C-alpha positions as protocol buffer text, in pm:
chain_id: "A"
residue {
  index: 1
  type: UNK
  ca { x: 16763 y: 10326 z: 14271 }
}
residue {
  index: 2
  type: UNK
  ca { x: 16633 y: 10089 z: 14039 }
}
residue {
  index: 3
  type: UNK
  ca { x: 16564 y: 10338 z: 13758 }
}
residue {
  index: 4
  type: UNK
  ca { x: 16955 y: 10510 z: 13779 }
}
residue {
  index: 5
  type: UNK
  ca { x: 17028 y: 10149 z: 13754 }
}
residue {
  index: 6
  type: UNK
  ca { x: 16849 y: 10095 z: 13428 }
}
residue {
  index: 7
  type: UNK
  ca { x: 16920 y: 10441 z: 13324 }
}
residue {
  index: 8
  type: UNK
  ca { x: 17312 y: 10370 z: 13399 }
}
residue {
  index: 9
  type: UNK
  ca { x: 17301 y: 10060 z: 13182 }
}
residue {
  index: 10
  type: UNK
  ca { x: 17128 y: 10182 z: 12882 }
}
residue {
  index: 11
  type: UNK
  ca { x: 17359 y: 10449 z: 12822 }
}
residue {
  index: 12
  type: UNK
  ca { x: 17615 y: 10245 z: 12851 }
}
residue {
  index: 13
  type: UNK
  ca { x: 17474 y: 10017 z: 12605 }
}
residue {
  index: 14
  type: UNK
  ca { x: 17458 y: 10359 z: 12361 }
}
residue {
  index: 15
  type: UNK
  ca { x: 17806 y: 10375 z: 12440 }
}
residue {
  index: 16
  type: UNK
  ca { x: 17877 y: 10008 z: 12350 }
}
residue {
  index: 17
  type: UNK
  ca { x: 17720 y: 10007 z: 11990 }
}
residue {
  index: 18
  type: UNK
  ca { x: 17928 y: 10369 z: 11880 }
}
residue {
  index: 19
  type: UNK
  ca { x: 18219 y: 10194 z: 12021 }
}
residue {
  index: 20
  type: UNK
  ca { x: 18143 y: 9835 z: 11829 }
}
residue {
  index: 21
  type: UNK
  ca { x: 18008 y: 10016 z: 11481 }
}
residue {
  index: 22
  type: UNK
  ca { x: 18225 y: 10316 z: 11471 }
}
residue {
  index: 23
  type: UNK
  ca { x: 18555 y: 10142 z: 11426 }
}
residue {
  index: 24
  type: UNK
  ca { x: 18398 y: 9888 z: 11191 }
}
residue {
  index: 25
  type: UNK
  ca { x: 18219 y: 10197 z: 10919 }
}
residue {
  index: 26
  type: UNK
  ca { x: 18593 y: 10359 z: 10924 }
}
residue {
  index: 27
  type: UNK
  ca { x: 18754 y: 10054 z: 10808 }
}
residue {
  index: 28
  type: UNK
  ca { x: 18512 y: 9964 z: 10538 }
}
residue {
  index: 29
  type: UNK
  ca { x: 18581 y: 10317 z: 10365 }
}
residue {
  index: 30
  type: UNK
  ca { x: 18886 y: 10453 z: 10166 }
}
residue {
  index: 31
  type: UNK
  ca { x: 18892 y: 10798 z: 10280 }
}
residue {
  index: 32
  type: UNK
  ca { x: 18735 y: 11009 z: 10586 }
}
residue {
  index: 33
  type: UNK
  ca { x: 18675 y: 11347 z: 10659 }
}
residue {
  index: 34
  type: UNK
  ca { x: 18610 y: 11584 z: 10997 }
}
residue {
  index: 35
  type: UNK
  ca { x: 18394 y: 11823 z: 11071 }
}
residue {
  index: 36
  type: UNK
  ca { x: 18307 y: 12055 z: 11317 }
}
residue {
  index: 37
  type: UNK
  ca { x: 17942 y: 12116 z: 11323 }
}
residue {
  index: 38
  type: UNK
  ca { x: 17779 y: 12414 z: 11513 }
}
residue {
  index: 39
  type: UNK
  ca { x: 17441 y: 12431 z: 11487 }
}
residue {
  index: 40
  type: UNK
  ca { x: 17133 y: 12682 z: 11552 }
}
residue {
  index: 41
  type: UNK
  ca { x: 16728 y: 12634 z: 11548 }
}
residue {
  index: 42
  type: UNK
  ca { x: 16372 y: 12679 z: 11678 }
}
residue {
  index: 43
  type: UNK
  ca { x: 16179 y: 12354 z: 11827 }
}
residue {
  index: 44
  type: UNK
  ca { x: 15879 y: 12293 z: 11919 }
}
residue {
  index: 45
  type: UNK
  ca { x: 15833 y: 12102 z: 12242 }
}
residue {
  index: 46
  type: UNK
  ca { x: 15544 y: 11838 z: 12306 }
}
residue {
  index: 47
  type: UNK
  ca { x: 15362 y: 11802 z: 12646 }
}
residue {
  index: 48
  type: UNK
  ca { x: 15030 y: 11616 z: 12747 }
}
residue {
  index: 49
  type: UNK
  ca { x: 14743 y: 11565 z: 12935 }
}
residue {
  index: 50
  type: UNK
  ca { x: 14788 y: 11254 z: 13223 }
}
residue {
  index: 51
  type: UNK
  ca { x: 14419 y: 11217 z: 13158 }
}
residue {
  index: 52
  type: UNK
  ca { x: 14240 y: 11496 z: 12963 }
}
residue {
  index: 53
  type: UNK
  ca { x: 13883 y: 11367 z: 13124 }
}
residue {
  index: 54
  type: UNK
  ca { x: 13983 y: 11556 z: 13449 }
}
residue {
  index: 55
  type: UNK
  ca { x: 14027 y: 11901 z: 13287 }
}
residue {
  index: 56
  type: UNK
  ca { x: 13837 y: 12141 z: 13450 }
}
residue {
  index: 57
  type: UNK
  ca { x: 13613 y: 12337 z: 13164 }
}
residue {
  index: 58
  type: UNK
  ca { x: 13845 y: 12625 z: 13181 }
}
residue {
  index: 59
  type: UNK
  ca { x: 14109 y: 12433 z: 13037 }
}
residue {
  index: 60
  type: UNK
  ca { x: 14109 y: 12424 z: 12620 }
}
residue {
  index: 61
  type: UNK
  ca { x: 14445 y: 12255 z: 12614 }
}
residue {
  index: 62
  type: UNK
  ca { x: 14825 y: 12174 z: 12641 }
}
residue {
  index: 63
  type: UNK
  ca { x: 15051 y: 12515 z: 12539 }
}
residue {
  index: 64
  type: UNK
  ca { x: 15393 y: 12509 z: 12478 }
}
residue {
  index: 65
  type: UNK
  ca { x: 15570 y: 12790 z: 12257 }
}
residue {
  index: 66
  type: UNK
  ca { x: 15830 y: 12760 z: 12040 }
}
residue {
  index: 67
  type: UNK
  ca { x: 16181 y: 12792 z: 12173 }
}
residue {
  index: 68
  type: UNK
  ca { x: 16554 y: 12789 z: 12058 }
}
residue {
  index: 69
  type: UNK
  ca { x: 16827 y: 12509 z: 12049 }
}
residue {
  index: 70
  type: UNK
  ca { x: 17146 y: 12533 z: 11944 }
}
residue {
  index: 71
  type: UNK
  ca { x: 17464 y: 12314 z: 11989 }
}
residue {
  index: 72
  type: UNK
  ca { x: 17782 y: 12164 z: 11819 }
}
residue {
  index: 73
  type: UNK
  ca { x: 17896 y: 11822 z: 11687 }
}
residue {
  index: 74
  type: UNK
  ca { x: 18179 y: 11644 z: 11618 }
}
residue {
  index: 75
  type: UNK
  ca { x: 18084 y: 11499 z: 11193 }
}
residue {
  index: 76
  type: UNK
  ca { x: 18241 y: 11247 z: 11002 }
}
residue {
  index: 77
  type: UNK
  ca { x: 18255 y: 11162 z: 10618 }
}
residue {
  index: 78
  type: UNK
  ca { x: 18277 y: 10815 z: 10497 }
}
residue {
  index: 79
  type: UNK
  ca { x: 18371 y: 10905 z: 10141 }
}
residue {
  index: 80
  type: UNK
  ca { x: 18030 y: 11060 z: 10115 }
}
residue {
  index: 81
  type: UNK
  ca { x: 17818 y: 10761 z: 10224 }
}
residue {
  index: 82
  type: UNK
  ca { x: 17767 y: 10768 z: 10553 }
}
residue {
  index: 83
  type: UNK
  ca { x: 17756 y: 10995 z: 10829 }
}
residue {
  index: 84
  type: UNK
  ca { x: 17819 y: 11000 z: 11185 }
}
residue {
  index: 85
  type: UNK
  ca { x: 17765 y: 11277 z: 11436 }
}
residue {
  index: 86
  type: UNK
  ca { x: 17813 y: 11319 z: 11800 }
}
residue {
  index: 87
  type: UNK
  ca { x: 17711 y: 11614 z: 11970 }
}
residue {
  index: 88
  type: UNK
  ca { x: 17604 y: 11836 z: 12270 }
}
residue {
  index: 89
  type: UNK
  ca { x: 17279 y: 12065 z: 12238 }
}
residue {
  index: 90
  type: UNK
  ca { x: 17050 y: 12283 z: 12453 }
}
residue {
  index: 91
  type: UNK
  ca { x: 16708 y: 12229 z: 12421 }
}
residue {
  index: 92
  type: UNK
  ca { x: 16352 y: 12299 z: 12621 }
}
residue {
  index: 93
  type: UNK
  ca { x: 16103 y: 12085 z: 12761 }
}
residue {
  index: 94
  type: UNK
  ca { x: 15725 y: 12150 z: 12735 }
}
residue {
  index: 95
  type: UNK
  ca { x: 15492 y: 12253 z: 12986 }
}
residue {
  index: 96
  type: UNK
  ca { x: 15239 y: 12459 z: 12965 }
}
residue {
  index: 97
  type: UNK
  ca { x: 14837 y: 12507 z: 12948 }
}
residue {
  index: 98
  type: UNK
  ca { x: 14580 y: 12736 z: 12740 }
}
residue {
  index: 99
  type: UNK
  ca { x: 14304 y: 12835 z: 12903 }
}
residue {
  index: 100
  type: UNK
  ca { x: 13955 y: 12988 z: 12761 }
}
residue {
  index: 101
  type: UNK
  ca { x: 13956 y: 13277 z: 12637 }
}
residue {
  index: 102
  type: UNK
  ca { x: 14284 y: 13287 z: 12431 }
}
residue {
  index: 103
  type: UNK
  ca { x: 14489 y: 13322 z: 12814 }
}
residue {
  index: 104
  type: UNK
  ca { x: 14829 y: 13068 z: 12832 }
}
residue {
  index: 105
  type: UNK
  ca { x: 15027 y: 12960 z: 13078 }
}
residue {
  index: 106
  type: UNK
  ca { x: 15416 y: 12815 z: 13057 }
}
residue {
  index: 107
  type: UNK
  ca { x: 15748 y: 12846 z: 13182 }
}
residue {
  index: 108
  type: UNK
  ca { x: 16054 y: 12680 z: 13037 }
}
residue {
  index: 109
  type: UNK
  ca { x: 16261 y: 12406 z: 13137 }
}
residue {
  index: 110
  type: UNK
  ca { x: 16627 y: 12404 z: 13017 }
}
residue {
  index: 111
  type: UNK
  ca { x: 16712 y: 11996 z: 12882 }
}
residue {
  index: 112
  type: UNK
  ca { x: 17049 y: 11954 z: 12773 }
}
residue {
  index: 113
  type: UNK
  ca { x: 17144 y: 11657 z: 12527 }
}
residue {
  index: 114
  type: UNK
  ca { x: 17409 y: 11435 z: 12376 }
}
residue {
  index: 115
  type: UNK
  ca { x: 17336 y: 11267 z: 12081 }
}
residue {
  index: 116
  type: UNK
  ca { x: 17441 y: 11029 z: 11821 }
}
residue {
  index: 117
  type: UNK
  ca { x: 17370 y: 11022 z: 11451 }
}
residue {
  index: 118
  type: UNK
  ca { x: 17416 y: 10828 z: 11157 }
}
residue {
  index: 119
  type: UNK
  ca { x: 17286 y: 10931 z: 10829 }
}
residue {
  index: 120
  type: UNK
  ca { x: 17303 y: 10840 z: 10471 }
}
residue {
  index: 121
  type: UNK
  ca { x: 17302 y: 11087 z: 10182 }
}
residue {
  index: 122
  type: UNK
  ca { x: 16985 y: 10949 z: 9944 }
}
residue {
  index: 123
  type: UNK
  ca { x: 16967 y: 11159 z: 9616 }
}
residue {
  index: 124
  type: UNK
  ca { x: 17185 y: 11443 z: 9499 }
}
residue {
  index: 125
  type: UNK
  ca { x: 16979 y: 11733 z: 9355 }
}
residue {
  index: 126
  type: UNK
  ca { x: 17093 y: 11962 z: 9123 }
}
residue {
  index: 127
  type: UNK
  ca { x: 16938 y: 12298 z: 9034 }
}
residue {
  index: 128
  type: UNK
  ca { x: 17084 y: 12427 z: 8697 }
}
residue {
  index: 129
  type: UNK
  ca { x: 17060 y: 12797 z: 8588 }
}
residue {
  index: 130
  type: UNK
  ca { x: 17101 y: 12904 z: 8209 }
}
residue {
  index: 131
  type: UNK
  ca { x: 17320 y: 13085 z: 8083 }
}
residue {
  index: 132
  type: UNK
  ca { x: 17358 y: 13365 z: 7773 }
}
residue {
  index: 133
  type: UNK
  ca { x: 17011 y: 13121 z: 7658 }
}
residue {
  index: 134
  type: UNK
  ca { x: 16955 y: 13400 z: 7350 }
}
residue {
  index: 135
  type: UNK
  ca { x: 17373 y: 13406 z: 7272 }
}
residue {
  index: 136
  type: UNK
  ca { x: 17352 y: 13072 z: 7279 }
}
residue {
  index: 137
  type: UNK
  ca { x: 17085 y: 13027 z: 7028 }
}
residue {
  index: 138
  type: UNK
  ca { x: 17127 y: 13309 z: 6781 }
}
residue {
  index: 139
  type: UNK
  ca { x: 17506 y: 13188 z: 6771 }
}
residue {
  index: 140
  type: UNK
  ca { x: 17395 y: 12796 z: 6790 }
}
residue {
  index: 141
  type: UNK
  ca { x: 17638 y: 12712 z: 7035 }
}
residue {
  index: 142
  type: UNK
  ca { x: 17659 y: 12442 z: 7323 }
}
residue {
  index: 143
  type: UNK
  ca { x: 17440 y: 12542 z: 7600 }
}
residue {
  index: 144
  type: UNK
  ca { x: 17649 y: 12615 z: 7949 }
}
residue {
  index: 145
  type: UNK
  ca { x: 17470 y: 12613 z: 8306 }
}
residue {
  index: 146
  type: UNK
  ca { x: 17549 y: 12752 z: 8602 }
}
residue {
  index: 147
  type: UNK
  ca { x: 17388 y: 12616 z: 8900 }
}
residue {
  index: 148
  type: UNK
  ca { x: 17157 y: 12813 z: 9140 }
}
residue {
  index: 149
  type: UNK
  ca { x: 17209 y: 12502 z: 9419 }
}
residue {
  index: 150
  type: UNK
  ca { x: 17335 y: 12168 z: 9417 }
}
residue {
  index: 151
  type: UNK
  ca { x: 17249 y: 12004 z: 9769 }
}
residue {
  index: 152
  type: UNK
  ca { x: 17214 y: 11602 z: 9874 }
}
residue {
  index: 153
  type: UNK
  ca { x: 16919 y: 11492 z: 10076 }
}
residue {
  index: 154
  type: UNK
  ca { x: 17007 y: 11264 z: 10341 }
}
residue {
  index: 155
  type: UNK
  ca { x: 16765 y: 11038 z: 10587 }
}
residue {
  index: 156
  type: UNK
  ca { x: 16926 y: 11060 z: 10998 }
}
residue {
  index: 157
  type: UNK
  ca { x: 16837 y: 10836 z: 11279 }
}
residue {
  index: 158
  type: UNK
  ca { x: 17013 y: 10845 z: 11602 }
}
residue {
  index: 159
  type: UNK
  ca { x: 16963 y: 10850 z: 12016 }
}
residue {
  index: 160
  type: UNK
  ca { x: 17019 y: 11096 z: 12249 }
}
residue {
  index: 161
  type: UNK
  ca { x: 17073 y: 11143 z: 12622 }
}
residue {
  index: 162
  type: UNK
  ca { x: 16892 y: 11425 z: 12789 }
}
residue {
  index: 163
  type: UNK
  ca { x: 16963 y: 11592 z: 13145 }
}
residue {
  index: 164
  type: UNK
  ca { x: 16759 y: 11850 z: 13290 }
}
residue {
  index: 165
  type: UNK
  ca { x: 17030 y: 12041 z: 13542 }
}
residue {
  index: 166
  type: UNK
  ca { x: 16910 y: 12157 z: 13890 }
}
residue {
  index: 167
  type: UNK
  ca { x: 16661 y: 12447 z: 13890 }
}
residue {
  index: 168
  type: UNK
  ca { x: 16340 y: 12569 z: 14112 }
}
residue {
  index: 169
  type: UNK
  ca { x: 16027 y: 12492 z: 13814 }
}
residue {
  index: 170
  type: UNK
  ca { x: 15795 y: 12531 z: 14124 }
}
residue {
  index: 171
  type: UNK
  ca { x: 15840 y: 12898 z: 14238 }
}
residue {
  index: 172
  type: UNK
  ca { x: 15571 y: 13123 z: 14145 }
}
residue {
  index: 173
  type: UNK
  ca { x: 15259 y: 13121 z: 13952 }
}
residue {
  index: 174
  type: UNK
  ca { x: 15051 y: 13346 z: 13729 }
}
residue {
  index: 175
  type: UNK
  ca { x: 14790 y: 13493 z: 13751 }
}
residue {
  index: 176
  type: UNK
  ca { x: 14474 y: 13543 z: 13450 }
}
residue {
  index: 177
  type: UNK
  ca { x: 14234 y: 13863 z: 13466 }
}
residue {
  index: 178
  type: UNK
  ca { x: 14300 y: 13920 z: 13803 }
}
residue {
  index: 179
  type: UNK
  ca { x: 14067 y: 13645 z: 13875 }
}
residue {
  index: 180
  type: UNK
  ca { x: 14182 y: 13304 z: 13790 }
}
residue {
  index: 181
  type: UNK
  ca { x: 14560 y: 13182 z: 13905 }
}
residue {
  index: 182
  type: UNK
  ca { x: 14735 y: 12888 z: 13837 }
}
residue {
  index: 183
  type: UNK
  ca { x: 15017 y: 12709 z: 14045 }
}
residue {
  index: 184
  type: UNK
  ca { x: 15197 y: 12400 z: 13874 }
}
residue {
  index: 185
  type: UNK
  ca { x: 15401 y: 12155 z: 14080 }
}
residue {
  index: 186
  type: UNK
  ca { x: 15671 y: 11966 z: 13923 }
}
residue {
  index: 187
  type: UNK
  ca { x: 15827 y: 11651 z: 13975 }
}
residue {
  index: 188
  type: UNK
  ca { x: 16139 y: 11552 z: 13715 }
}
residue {
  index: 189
  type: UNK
  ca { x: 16289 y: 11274 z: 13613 }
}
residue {
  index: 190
  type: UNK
  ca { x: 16642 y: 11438 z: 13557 }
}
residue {
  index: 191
  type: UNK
  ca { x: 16785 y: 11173 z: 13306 }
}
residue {
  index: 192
  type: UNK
  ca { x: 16644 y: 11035 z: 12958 }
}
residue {
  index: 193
  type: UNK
  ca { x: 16698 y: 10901 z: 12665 }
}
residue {
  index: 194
  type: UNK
  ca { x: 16501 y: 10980 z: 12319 }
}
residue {
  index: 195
  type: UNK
  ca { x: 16499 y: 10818 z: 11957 }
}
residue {
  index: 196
  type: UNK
  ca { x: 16539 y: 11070 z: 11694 }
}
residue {
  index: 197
  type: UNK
  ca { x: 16490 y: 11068 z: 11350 }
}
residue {
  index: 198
  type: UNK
  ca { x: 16505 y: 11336 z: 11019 }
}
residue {
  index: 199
  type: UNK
  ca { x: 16572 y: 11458 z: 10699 }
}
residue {
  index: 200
  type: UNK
  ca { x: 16852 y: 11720 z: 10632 }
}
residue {
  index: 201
  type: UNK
  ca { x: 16988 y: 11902 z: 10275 }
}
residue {
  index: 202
  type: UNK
  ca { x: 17348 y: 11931 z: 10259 }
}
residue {
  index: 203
  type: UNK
  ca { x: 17467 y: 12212 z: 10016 }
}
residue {
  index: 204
  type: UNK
  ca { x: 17748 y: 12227 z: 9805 }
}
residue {
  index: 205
  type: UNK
  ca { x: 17995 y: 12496 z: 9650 }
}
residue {
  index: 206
  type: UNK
  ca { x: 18300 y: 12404 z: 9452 }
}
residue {
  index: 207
  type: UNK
  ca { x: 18254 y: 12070 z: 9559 }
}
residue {
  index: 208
  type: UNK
  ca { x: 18244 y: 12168 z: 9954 }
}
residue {
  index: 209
  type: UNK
  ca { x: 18019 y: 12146 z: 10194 }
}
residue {
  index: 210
  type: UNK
  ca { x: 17781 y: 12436 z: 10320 }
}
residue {
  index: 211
  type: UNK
  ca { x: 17534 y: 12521 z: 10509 }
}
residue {
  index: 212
  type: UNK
  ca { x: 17306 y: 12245 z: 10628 }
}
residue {
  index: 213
  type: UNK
  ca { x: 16897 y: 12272 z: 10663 }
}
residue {
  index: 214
  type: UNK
  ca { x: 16712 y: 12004 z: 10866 }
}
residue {
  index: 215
  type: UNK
  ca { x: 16394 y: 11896 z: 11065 }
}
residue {
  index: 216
  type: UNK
  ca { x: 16424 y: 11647 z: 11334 }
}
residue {
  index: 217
  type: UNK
  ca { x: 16139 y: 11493 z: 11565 }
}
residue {
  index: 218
  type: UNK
  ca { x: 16225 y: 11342 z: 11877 }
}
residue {
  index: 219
  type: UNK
  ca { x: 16073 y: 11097 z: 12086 }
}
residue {
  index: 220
  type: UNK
  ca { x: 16150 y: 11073 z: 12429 }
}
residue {
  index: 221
  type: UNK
  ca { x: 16169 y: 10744 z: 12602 }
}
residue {
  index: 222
  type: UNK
  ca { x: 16021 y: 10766 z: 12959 }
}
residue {
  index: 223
  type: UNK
  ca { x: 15812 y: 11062 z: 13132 }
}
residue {
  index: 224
  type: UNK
  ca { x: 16061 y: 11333 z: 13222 }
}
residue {
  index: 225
  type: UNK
  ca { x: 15884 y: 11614 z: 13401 }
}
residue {
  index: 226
  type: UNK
  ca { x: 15536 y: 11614 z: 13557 }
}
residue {
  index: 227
  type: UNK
  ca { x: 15327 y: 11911 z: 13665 }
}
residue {
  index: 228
  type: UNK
  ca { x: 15015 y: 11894 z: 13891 }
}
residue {
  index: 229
  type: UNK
  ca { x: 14819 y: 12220 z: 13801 }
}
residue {
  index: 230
  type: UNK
  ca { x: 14598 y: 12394 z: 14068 }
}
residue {
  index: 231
  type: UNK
  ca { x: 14362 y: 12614 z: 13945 }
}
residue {
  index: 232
  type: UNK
  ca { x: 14151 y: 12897 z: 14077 }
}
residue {
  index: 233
  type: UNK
  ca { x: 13889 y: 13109 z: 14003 }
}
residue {
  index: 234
  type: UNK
  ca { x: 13813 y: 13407 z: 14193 }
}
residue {
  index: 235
  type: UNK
  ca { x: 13914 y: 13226 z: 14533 }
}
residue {
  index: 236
  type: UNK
  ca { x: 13737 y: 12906 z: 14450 }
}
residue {
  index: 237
  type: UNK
  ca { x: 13962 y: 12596 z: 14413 }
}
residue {
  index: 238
  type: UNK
  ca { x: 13938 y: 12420 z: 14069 }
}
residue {
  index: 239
  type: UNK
  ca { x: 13963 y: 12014 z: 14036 }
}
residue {
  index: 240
  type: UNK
  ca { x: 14300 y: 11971 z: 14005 }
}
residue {
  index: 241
  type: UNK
  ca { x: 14468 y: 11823 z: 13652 }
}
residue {
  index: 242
  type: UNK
  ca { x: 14816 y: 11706 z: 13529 }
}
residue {
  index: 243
  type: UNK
  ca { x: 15039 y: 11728 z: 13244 }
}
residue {
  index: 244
  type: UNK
  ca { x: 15401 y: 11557 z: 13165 }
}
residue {
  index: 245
  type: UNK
  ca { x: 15654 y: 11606 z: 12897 }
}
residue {
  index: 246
  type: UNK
  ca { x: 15897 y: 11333 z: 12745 }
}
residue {
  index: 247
  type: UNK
  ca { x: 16108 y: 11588 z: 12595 }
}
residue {
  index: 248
  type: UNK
  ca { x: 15996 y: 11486 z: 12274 }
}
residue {
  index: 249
  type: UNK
  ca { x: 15992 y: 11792 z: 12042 }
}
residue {
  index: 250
  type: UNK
  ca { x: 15989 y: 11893 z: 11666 }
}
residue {
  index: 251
  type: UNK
  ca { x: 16287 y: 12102 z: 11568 }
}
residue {
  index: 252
  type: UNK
  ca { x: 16401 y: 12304 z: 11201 }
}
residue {
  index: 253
  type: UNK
  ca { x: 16760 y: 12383 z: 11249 }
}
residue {
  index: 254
  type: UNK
  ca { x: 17068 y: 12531 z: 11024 }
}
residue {
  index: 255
  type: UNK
  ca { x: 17406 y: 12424 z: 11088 }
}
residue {
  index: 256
  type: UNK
  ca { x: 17744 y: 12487 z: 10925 }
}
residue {
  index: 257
  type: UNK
  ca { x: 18014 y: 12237 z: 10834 }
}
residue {
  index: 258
  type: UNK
  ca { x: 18364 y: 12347 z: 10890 }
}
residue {
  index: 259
  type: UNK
  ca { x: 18628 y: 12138 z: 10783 }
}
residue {
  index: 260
  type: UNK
  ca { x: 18922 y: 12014 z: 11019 }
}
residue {
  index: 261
  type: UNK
  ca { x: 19104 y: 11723 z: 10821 }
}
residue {
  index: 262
  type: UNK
  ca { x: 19072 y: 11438 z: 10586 }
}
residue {
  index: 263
  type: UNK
  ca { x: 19215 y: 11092 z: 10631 }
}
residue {
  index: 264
  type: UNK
  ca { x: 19346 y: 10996 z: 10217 }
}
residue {
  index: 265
  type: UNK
  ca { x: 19297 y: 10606 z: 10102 }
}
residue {
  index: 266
  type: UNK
  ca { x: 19661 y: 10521 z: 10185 }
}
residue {
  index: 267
  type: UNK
  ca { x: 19652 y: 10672 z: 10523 }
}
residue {
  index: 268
  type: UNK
  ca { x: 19791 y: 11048 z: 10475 }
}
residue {
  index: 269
  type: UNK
  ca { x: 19609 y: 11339 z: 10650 }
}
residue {
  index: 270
  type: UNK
  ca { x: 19491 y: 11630 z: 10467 }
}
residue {
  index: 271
  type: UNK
  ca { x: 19407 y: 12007 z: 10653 }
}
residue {
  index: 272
  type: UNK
  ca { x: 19174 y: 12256 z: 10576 }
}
């Protein structure tokens, strides 16, 4: 009871600071723009040993492969100098085990998040492409460039809020060579929160957002989901060993602005 409590209350506190700051960051700028912000990537979710001493010697290590996320986001533009996003995503948690000999075993775990970011673009880059370079000097003329990209690199930081939705993790188990089997039991802590932080590139053409490339690593908070791994080897019961995840992960993503409105200096609203 005491942990929905705490759970309950720092959420709420999330929800206190976007409700504080939010209002506060749109007053201080002249002009705002809207996105919608679908998004699509790979991660790579992190699990660990409880206590790696107690590994039985068939054990090499934690296993988890890579899996997909995707999700959308609600963006806004402070006149290009800072950024706010709040969004819904499907991720994974980790859990799995390698064994010796090259044999894994895993299942996934479907997480789903909310999030909050803020981000600041650092450094505009801009990739320039000559053109007609031999017209231009047999003919001594002014050079003109094209550009092959032209892209802003921006630092994120945010927090999320993770729920893993009802499912049976403990059904089944697999079974290595014939011989050796393995039976997790989970326990999960269905609720979470994780600090995030990144670096995305923003492109542009004609002076409009693009497509967006970024890598994220999150860190969850609290232990989310714990397996207790029995292990046997032809019949014979191996000392048992656990592993947990925080649904903490590494992700690359691409996402894909698309404009819904702007919000002018003197209050108009511009569409697409």
């Amino acid at each position: 009871m005491q942990k929905i409590i705490g759970e309950k209350i720092t959420f709420q506190s999330l929800l206190l600071f976007v409700s504080l700051f939010s209002p506060e960051i749109l007053k201080a700028q002249k002009q705002t723009t809207f996105y919608l912000t679908p998004h699509i990537g790979i991660e790579y979710p992190i699990s660990k040993f409880e206590n790696k001493a107690l590994n039985p010697p068939i054990v090499s290590g934690s296993y988890t492969p890579l899996t997909d996320k995707w999700g959308i986001a609600l963006a806004v533009d402070f006149k290009n100098k800072w950024n706010l996003d709040f969004g819904f995503e499907r991720g994974n948690l980790g859990r799995g085990v390698k064994f010796n000999g090259g044999r894994r075993s895993f299942t996934s775990t479907i997480v789903r998040r909310g999030y909050f970011n803020i981000s600041k673009p650092f450094k505009l880059v801009e990739i320039r492409k000559k053109k007609h370079a031999y017209l231009d000097a047999l003919l001594k003329i002014n050079k003109e460039y094209a550009y092959w990209a032209v892209f802003d690199i921006n630092f994120l930081g945010g927090l999320s809020y993770g729920y893993i939705p009802p499912s049976n993790p403990n059904s089944g188990g697999l079974s290595l060579n014939g011989s050796k089997n393995t039976r997790p039991i989970f326990k999960i802590n269905r609720y979470g929160i994780g600090a995030h932080a990144g670096i995305y590139f923003q492109f542009y053409k004609n002076n409009k957002k693009r497509l967006k490339l970024g890598i994220t690593y999150q860190r969850g908070l609290k232990k989310r989901l714990f397996a207790n791994w029995k292990t046997s080897i032809n019949g014979i019961e191996q000392p048992e060993f656990q592993t947990f995840s925080r649904d903490s992960m590494l992700a690359i993503y691409v996402a894909y602005p698309i404009k819904l409105f702007s919000i002018k200096e003197k209050g108009t609203i511009k569409g697409l």
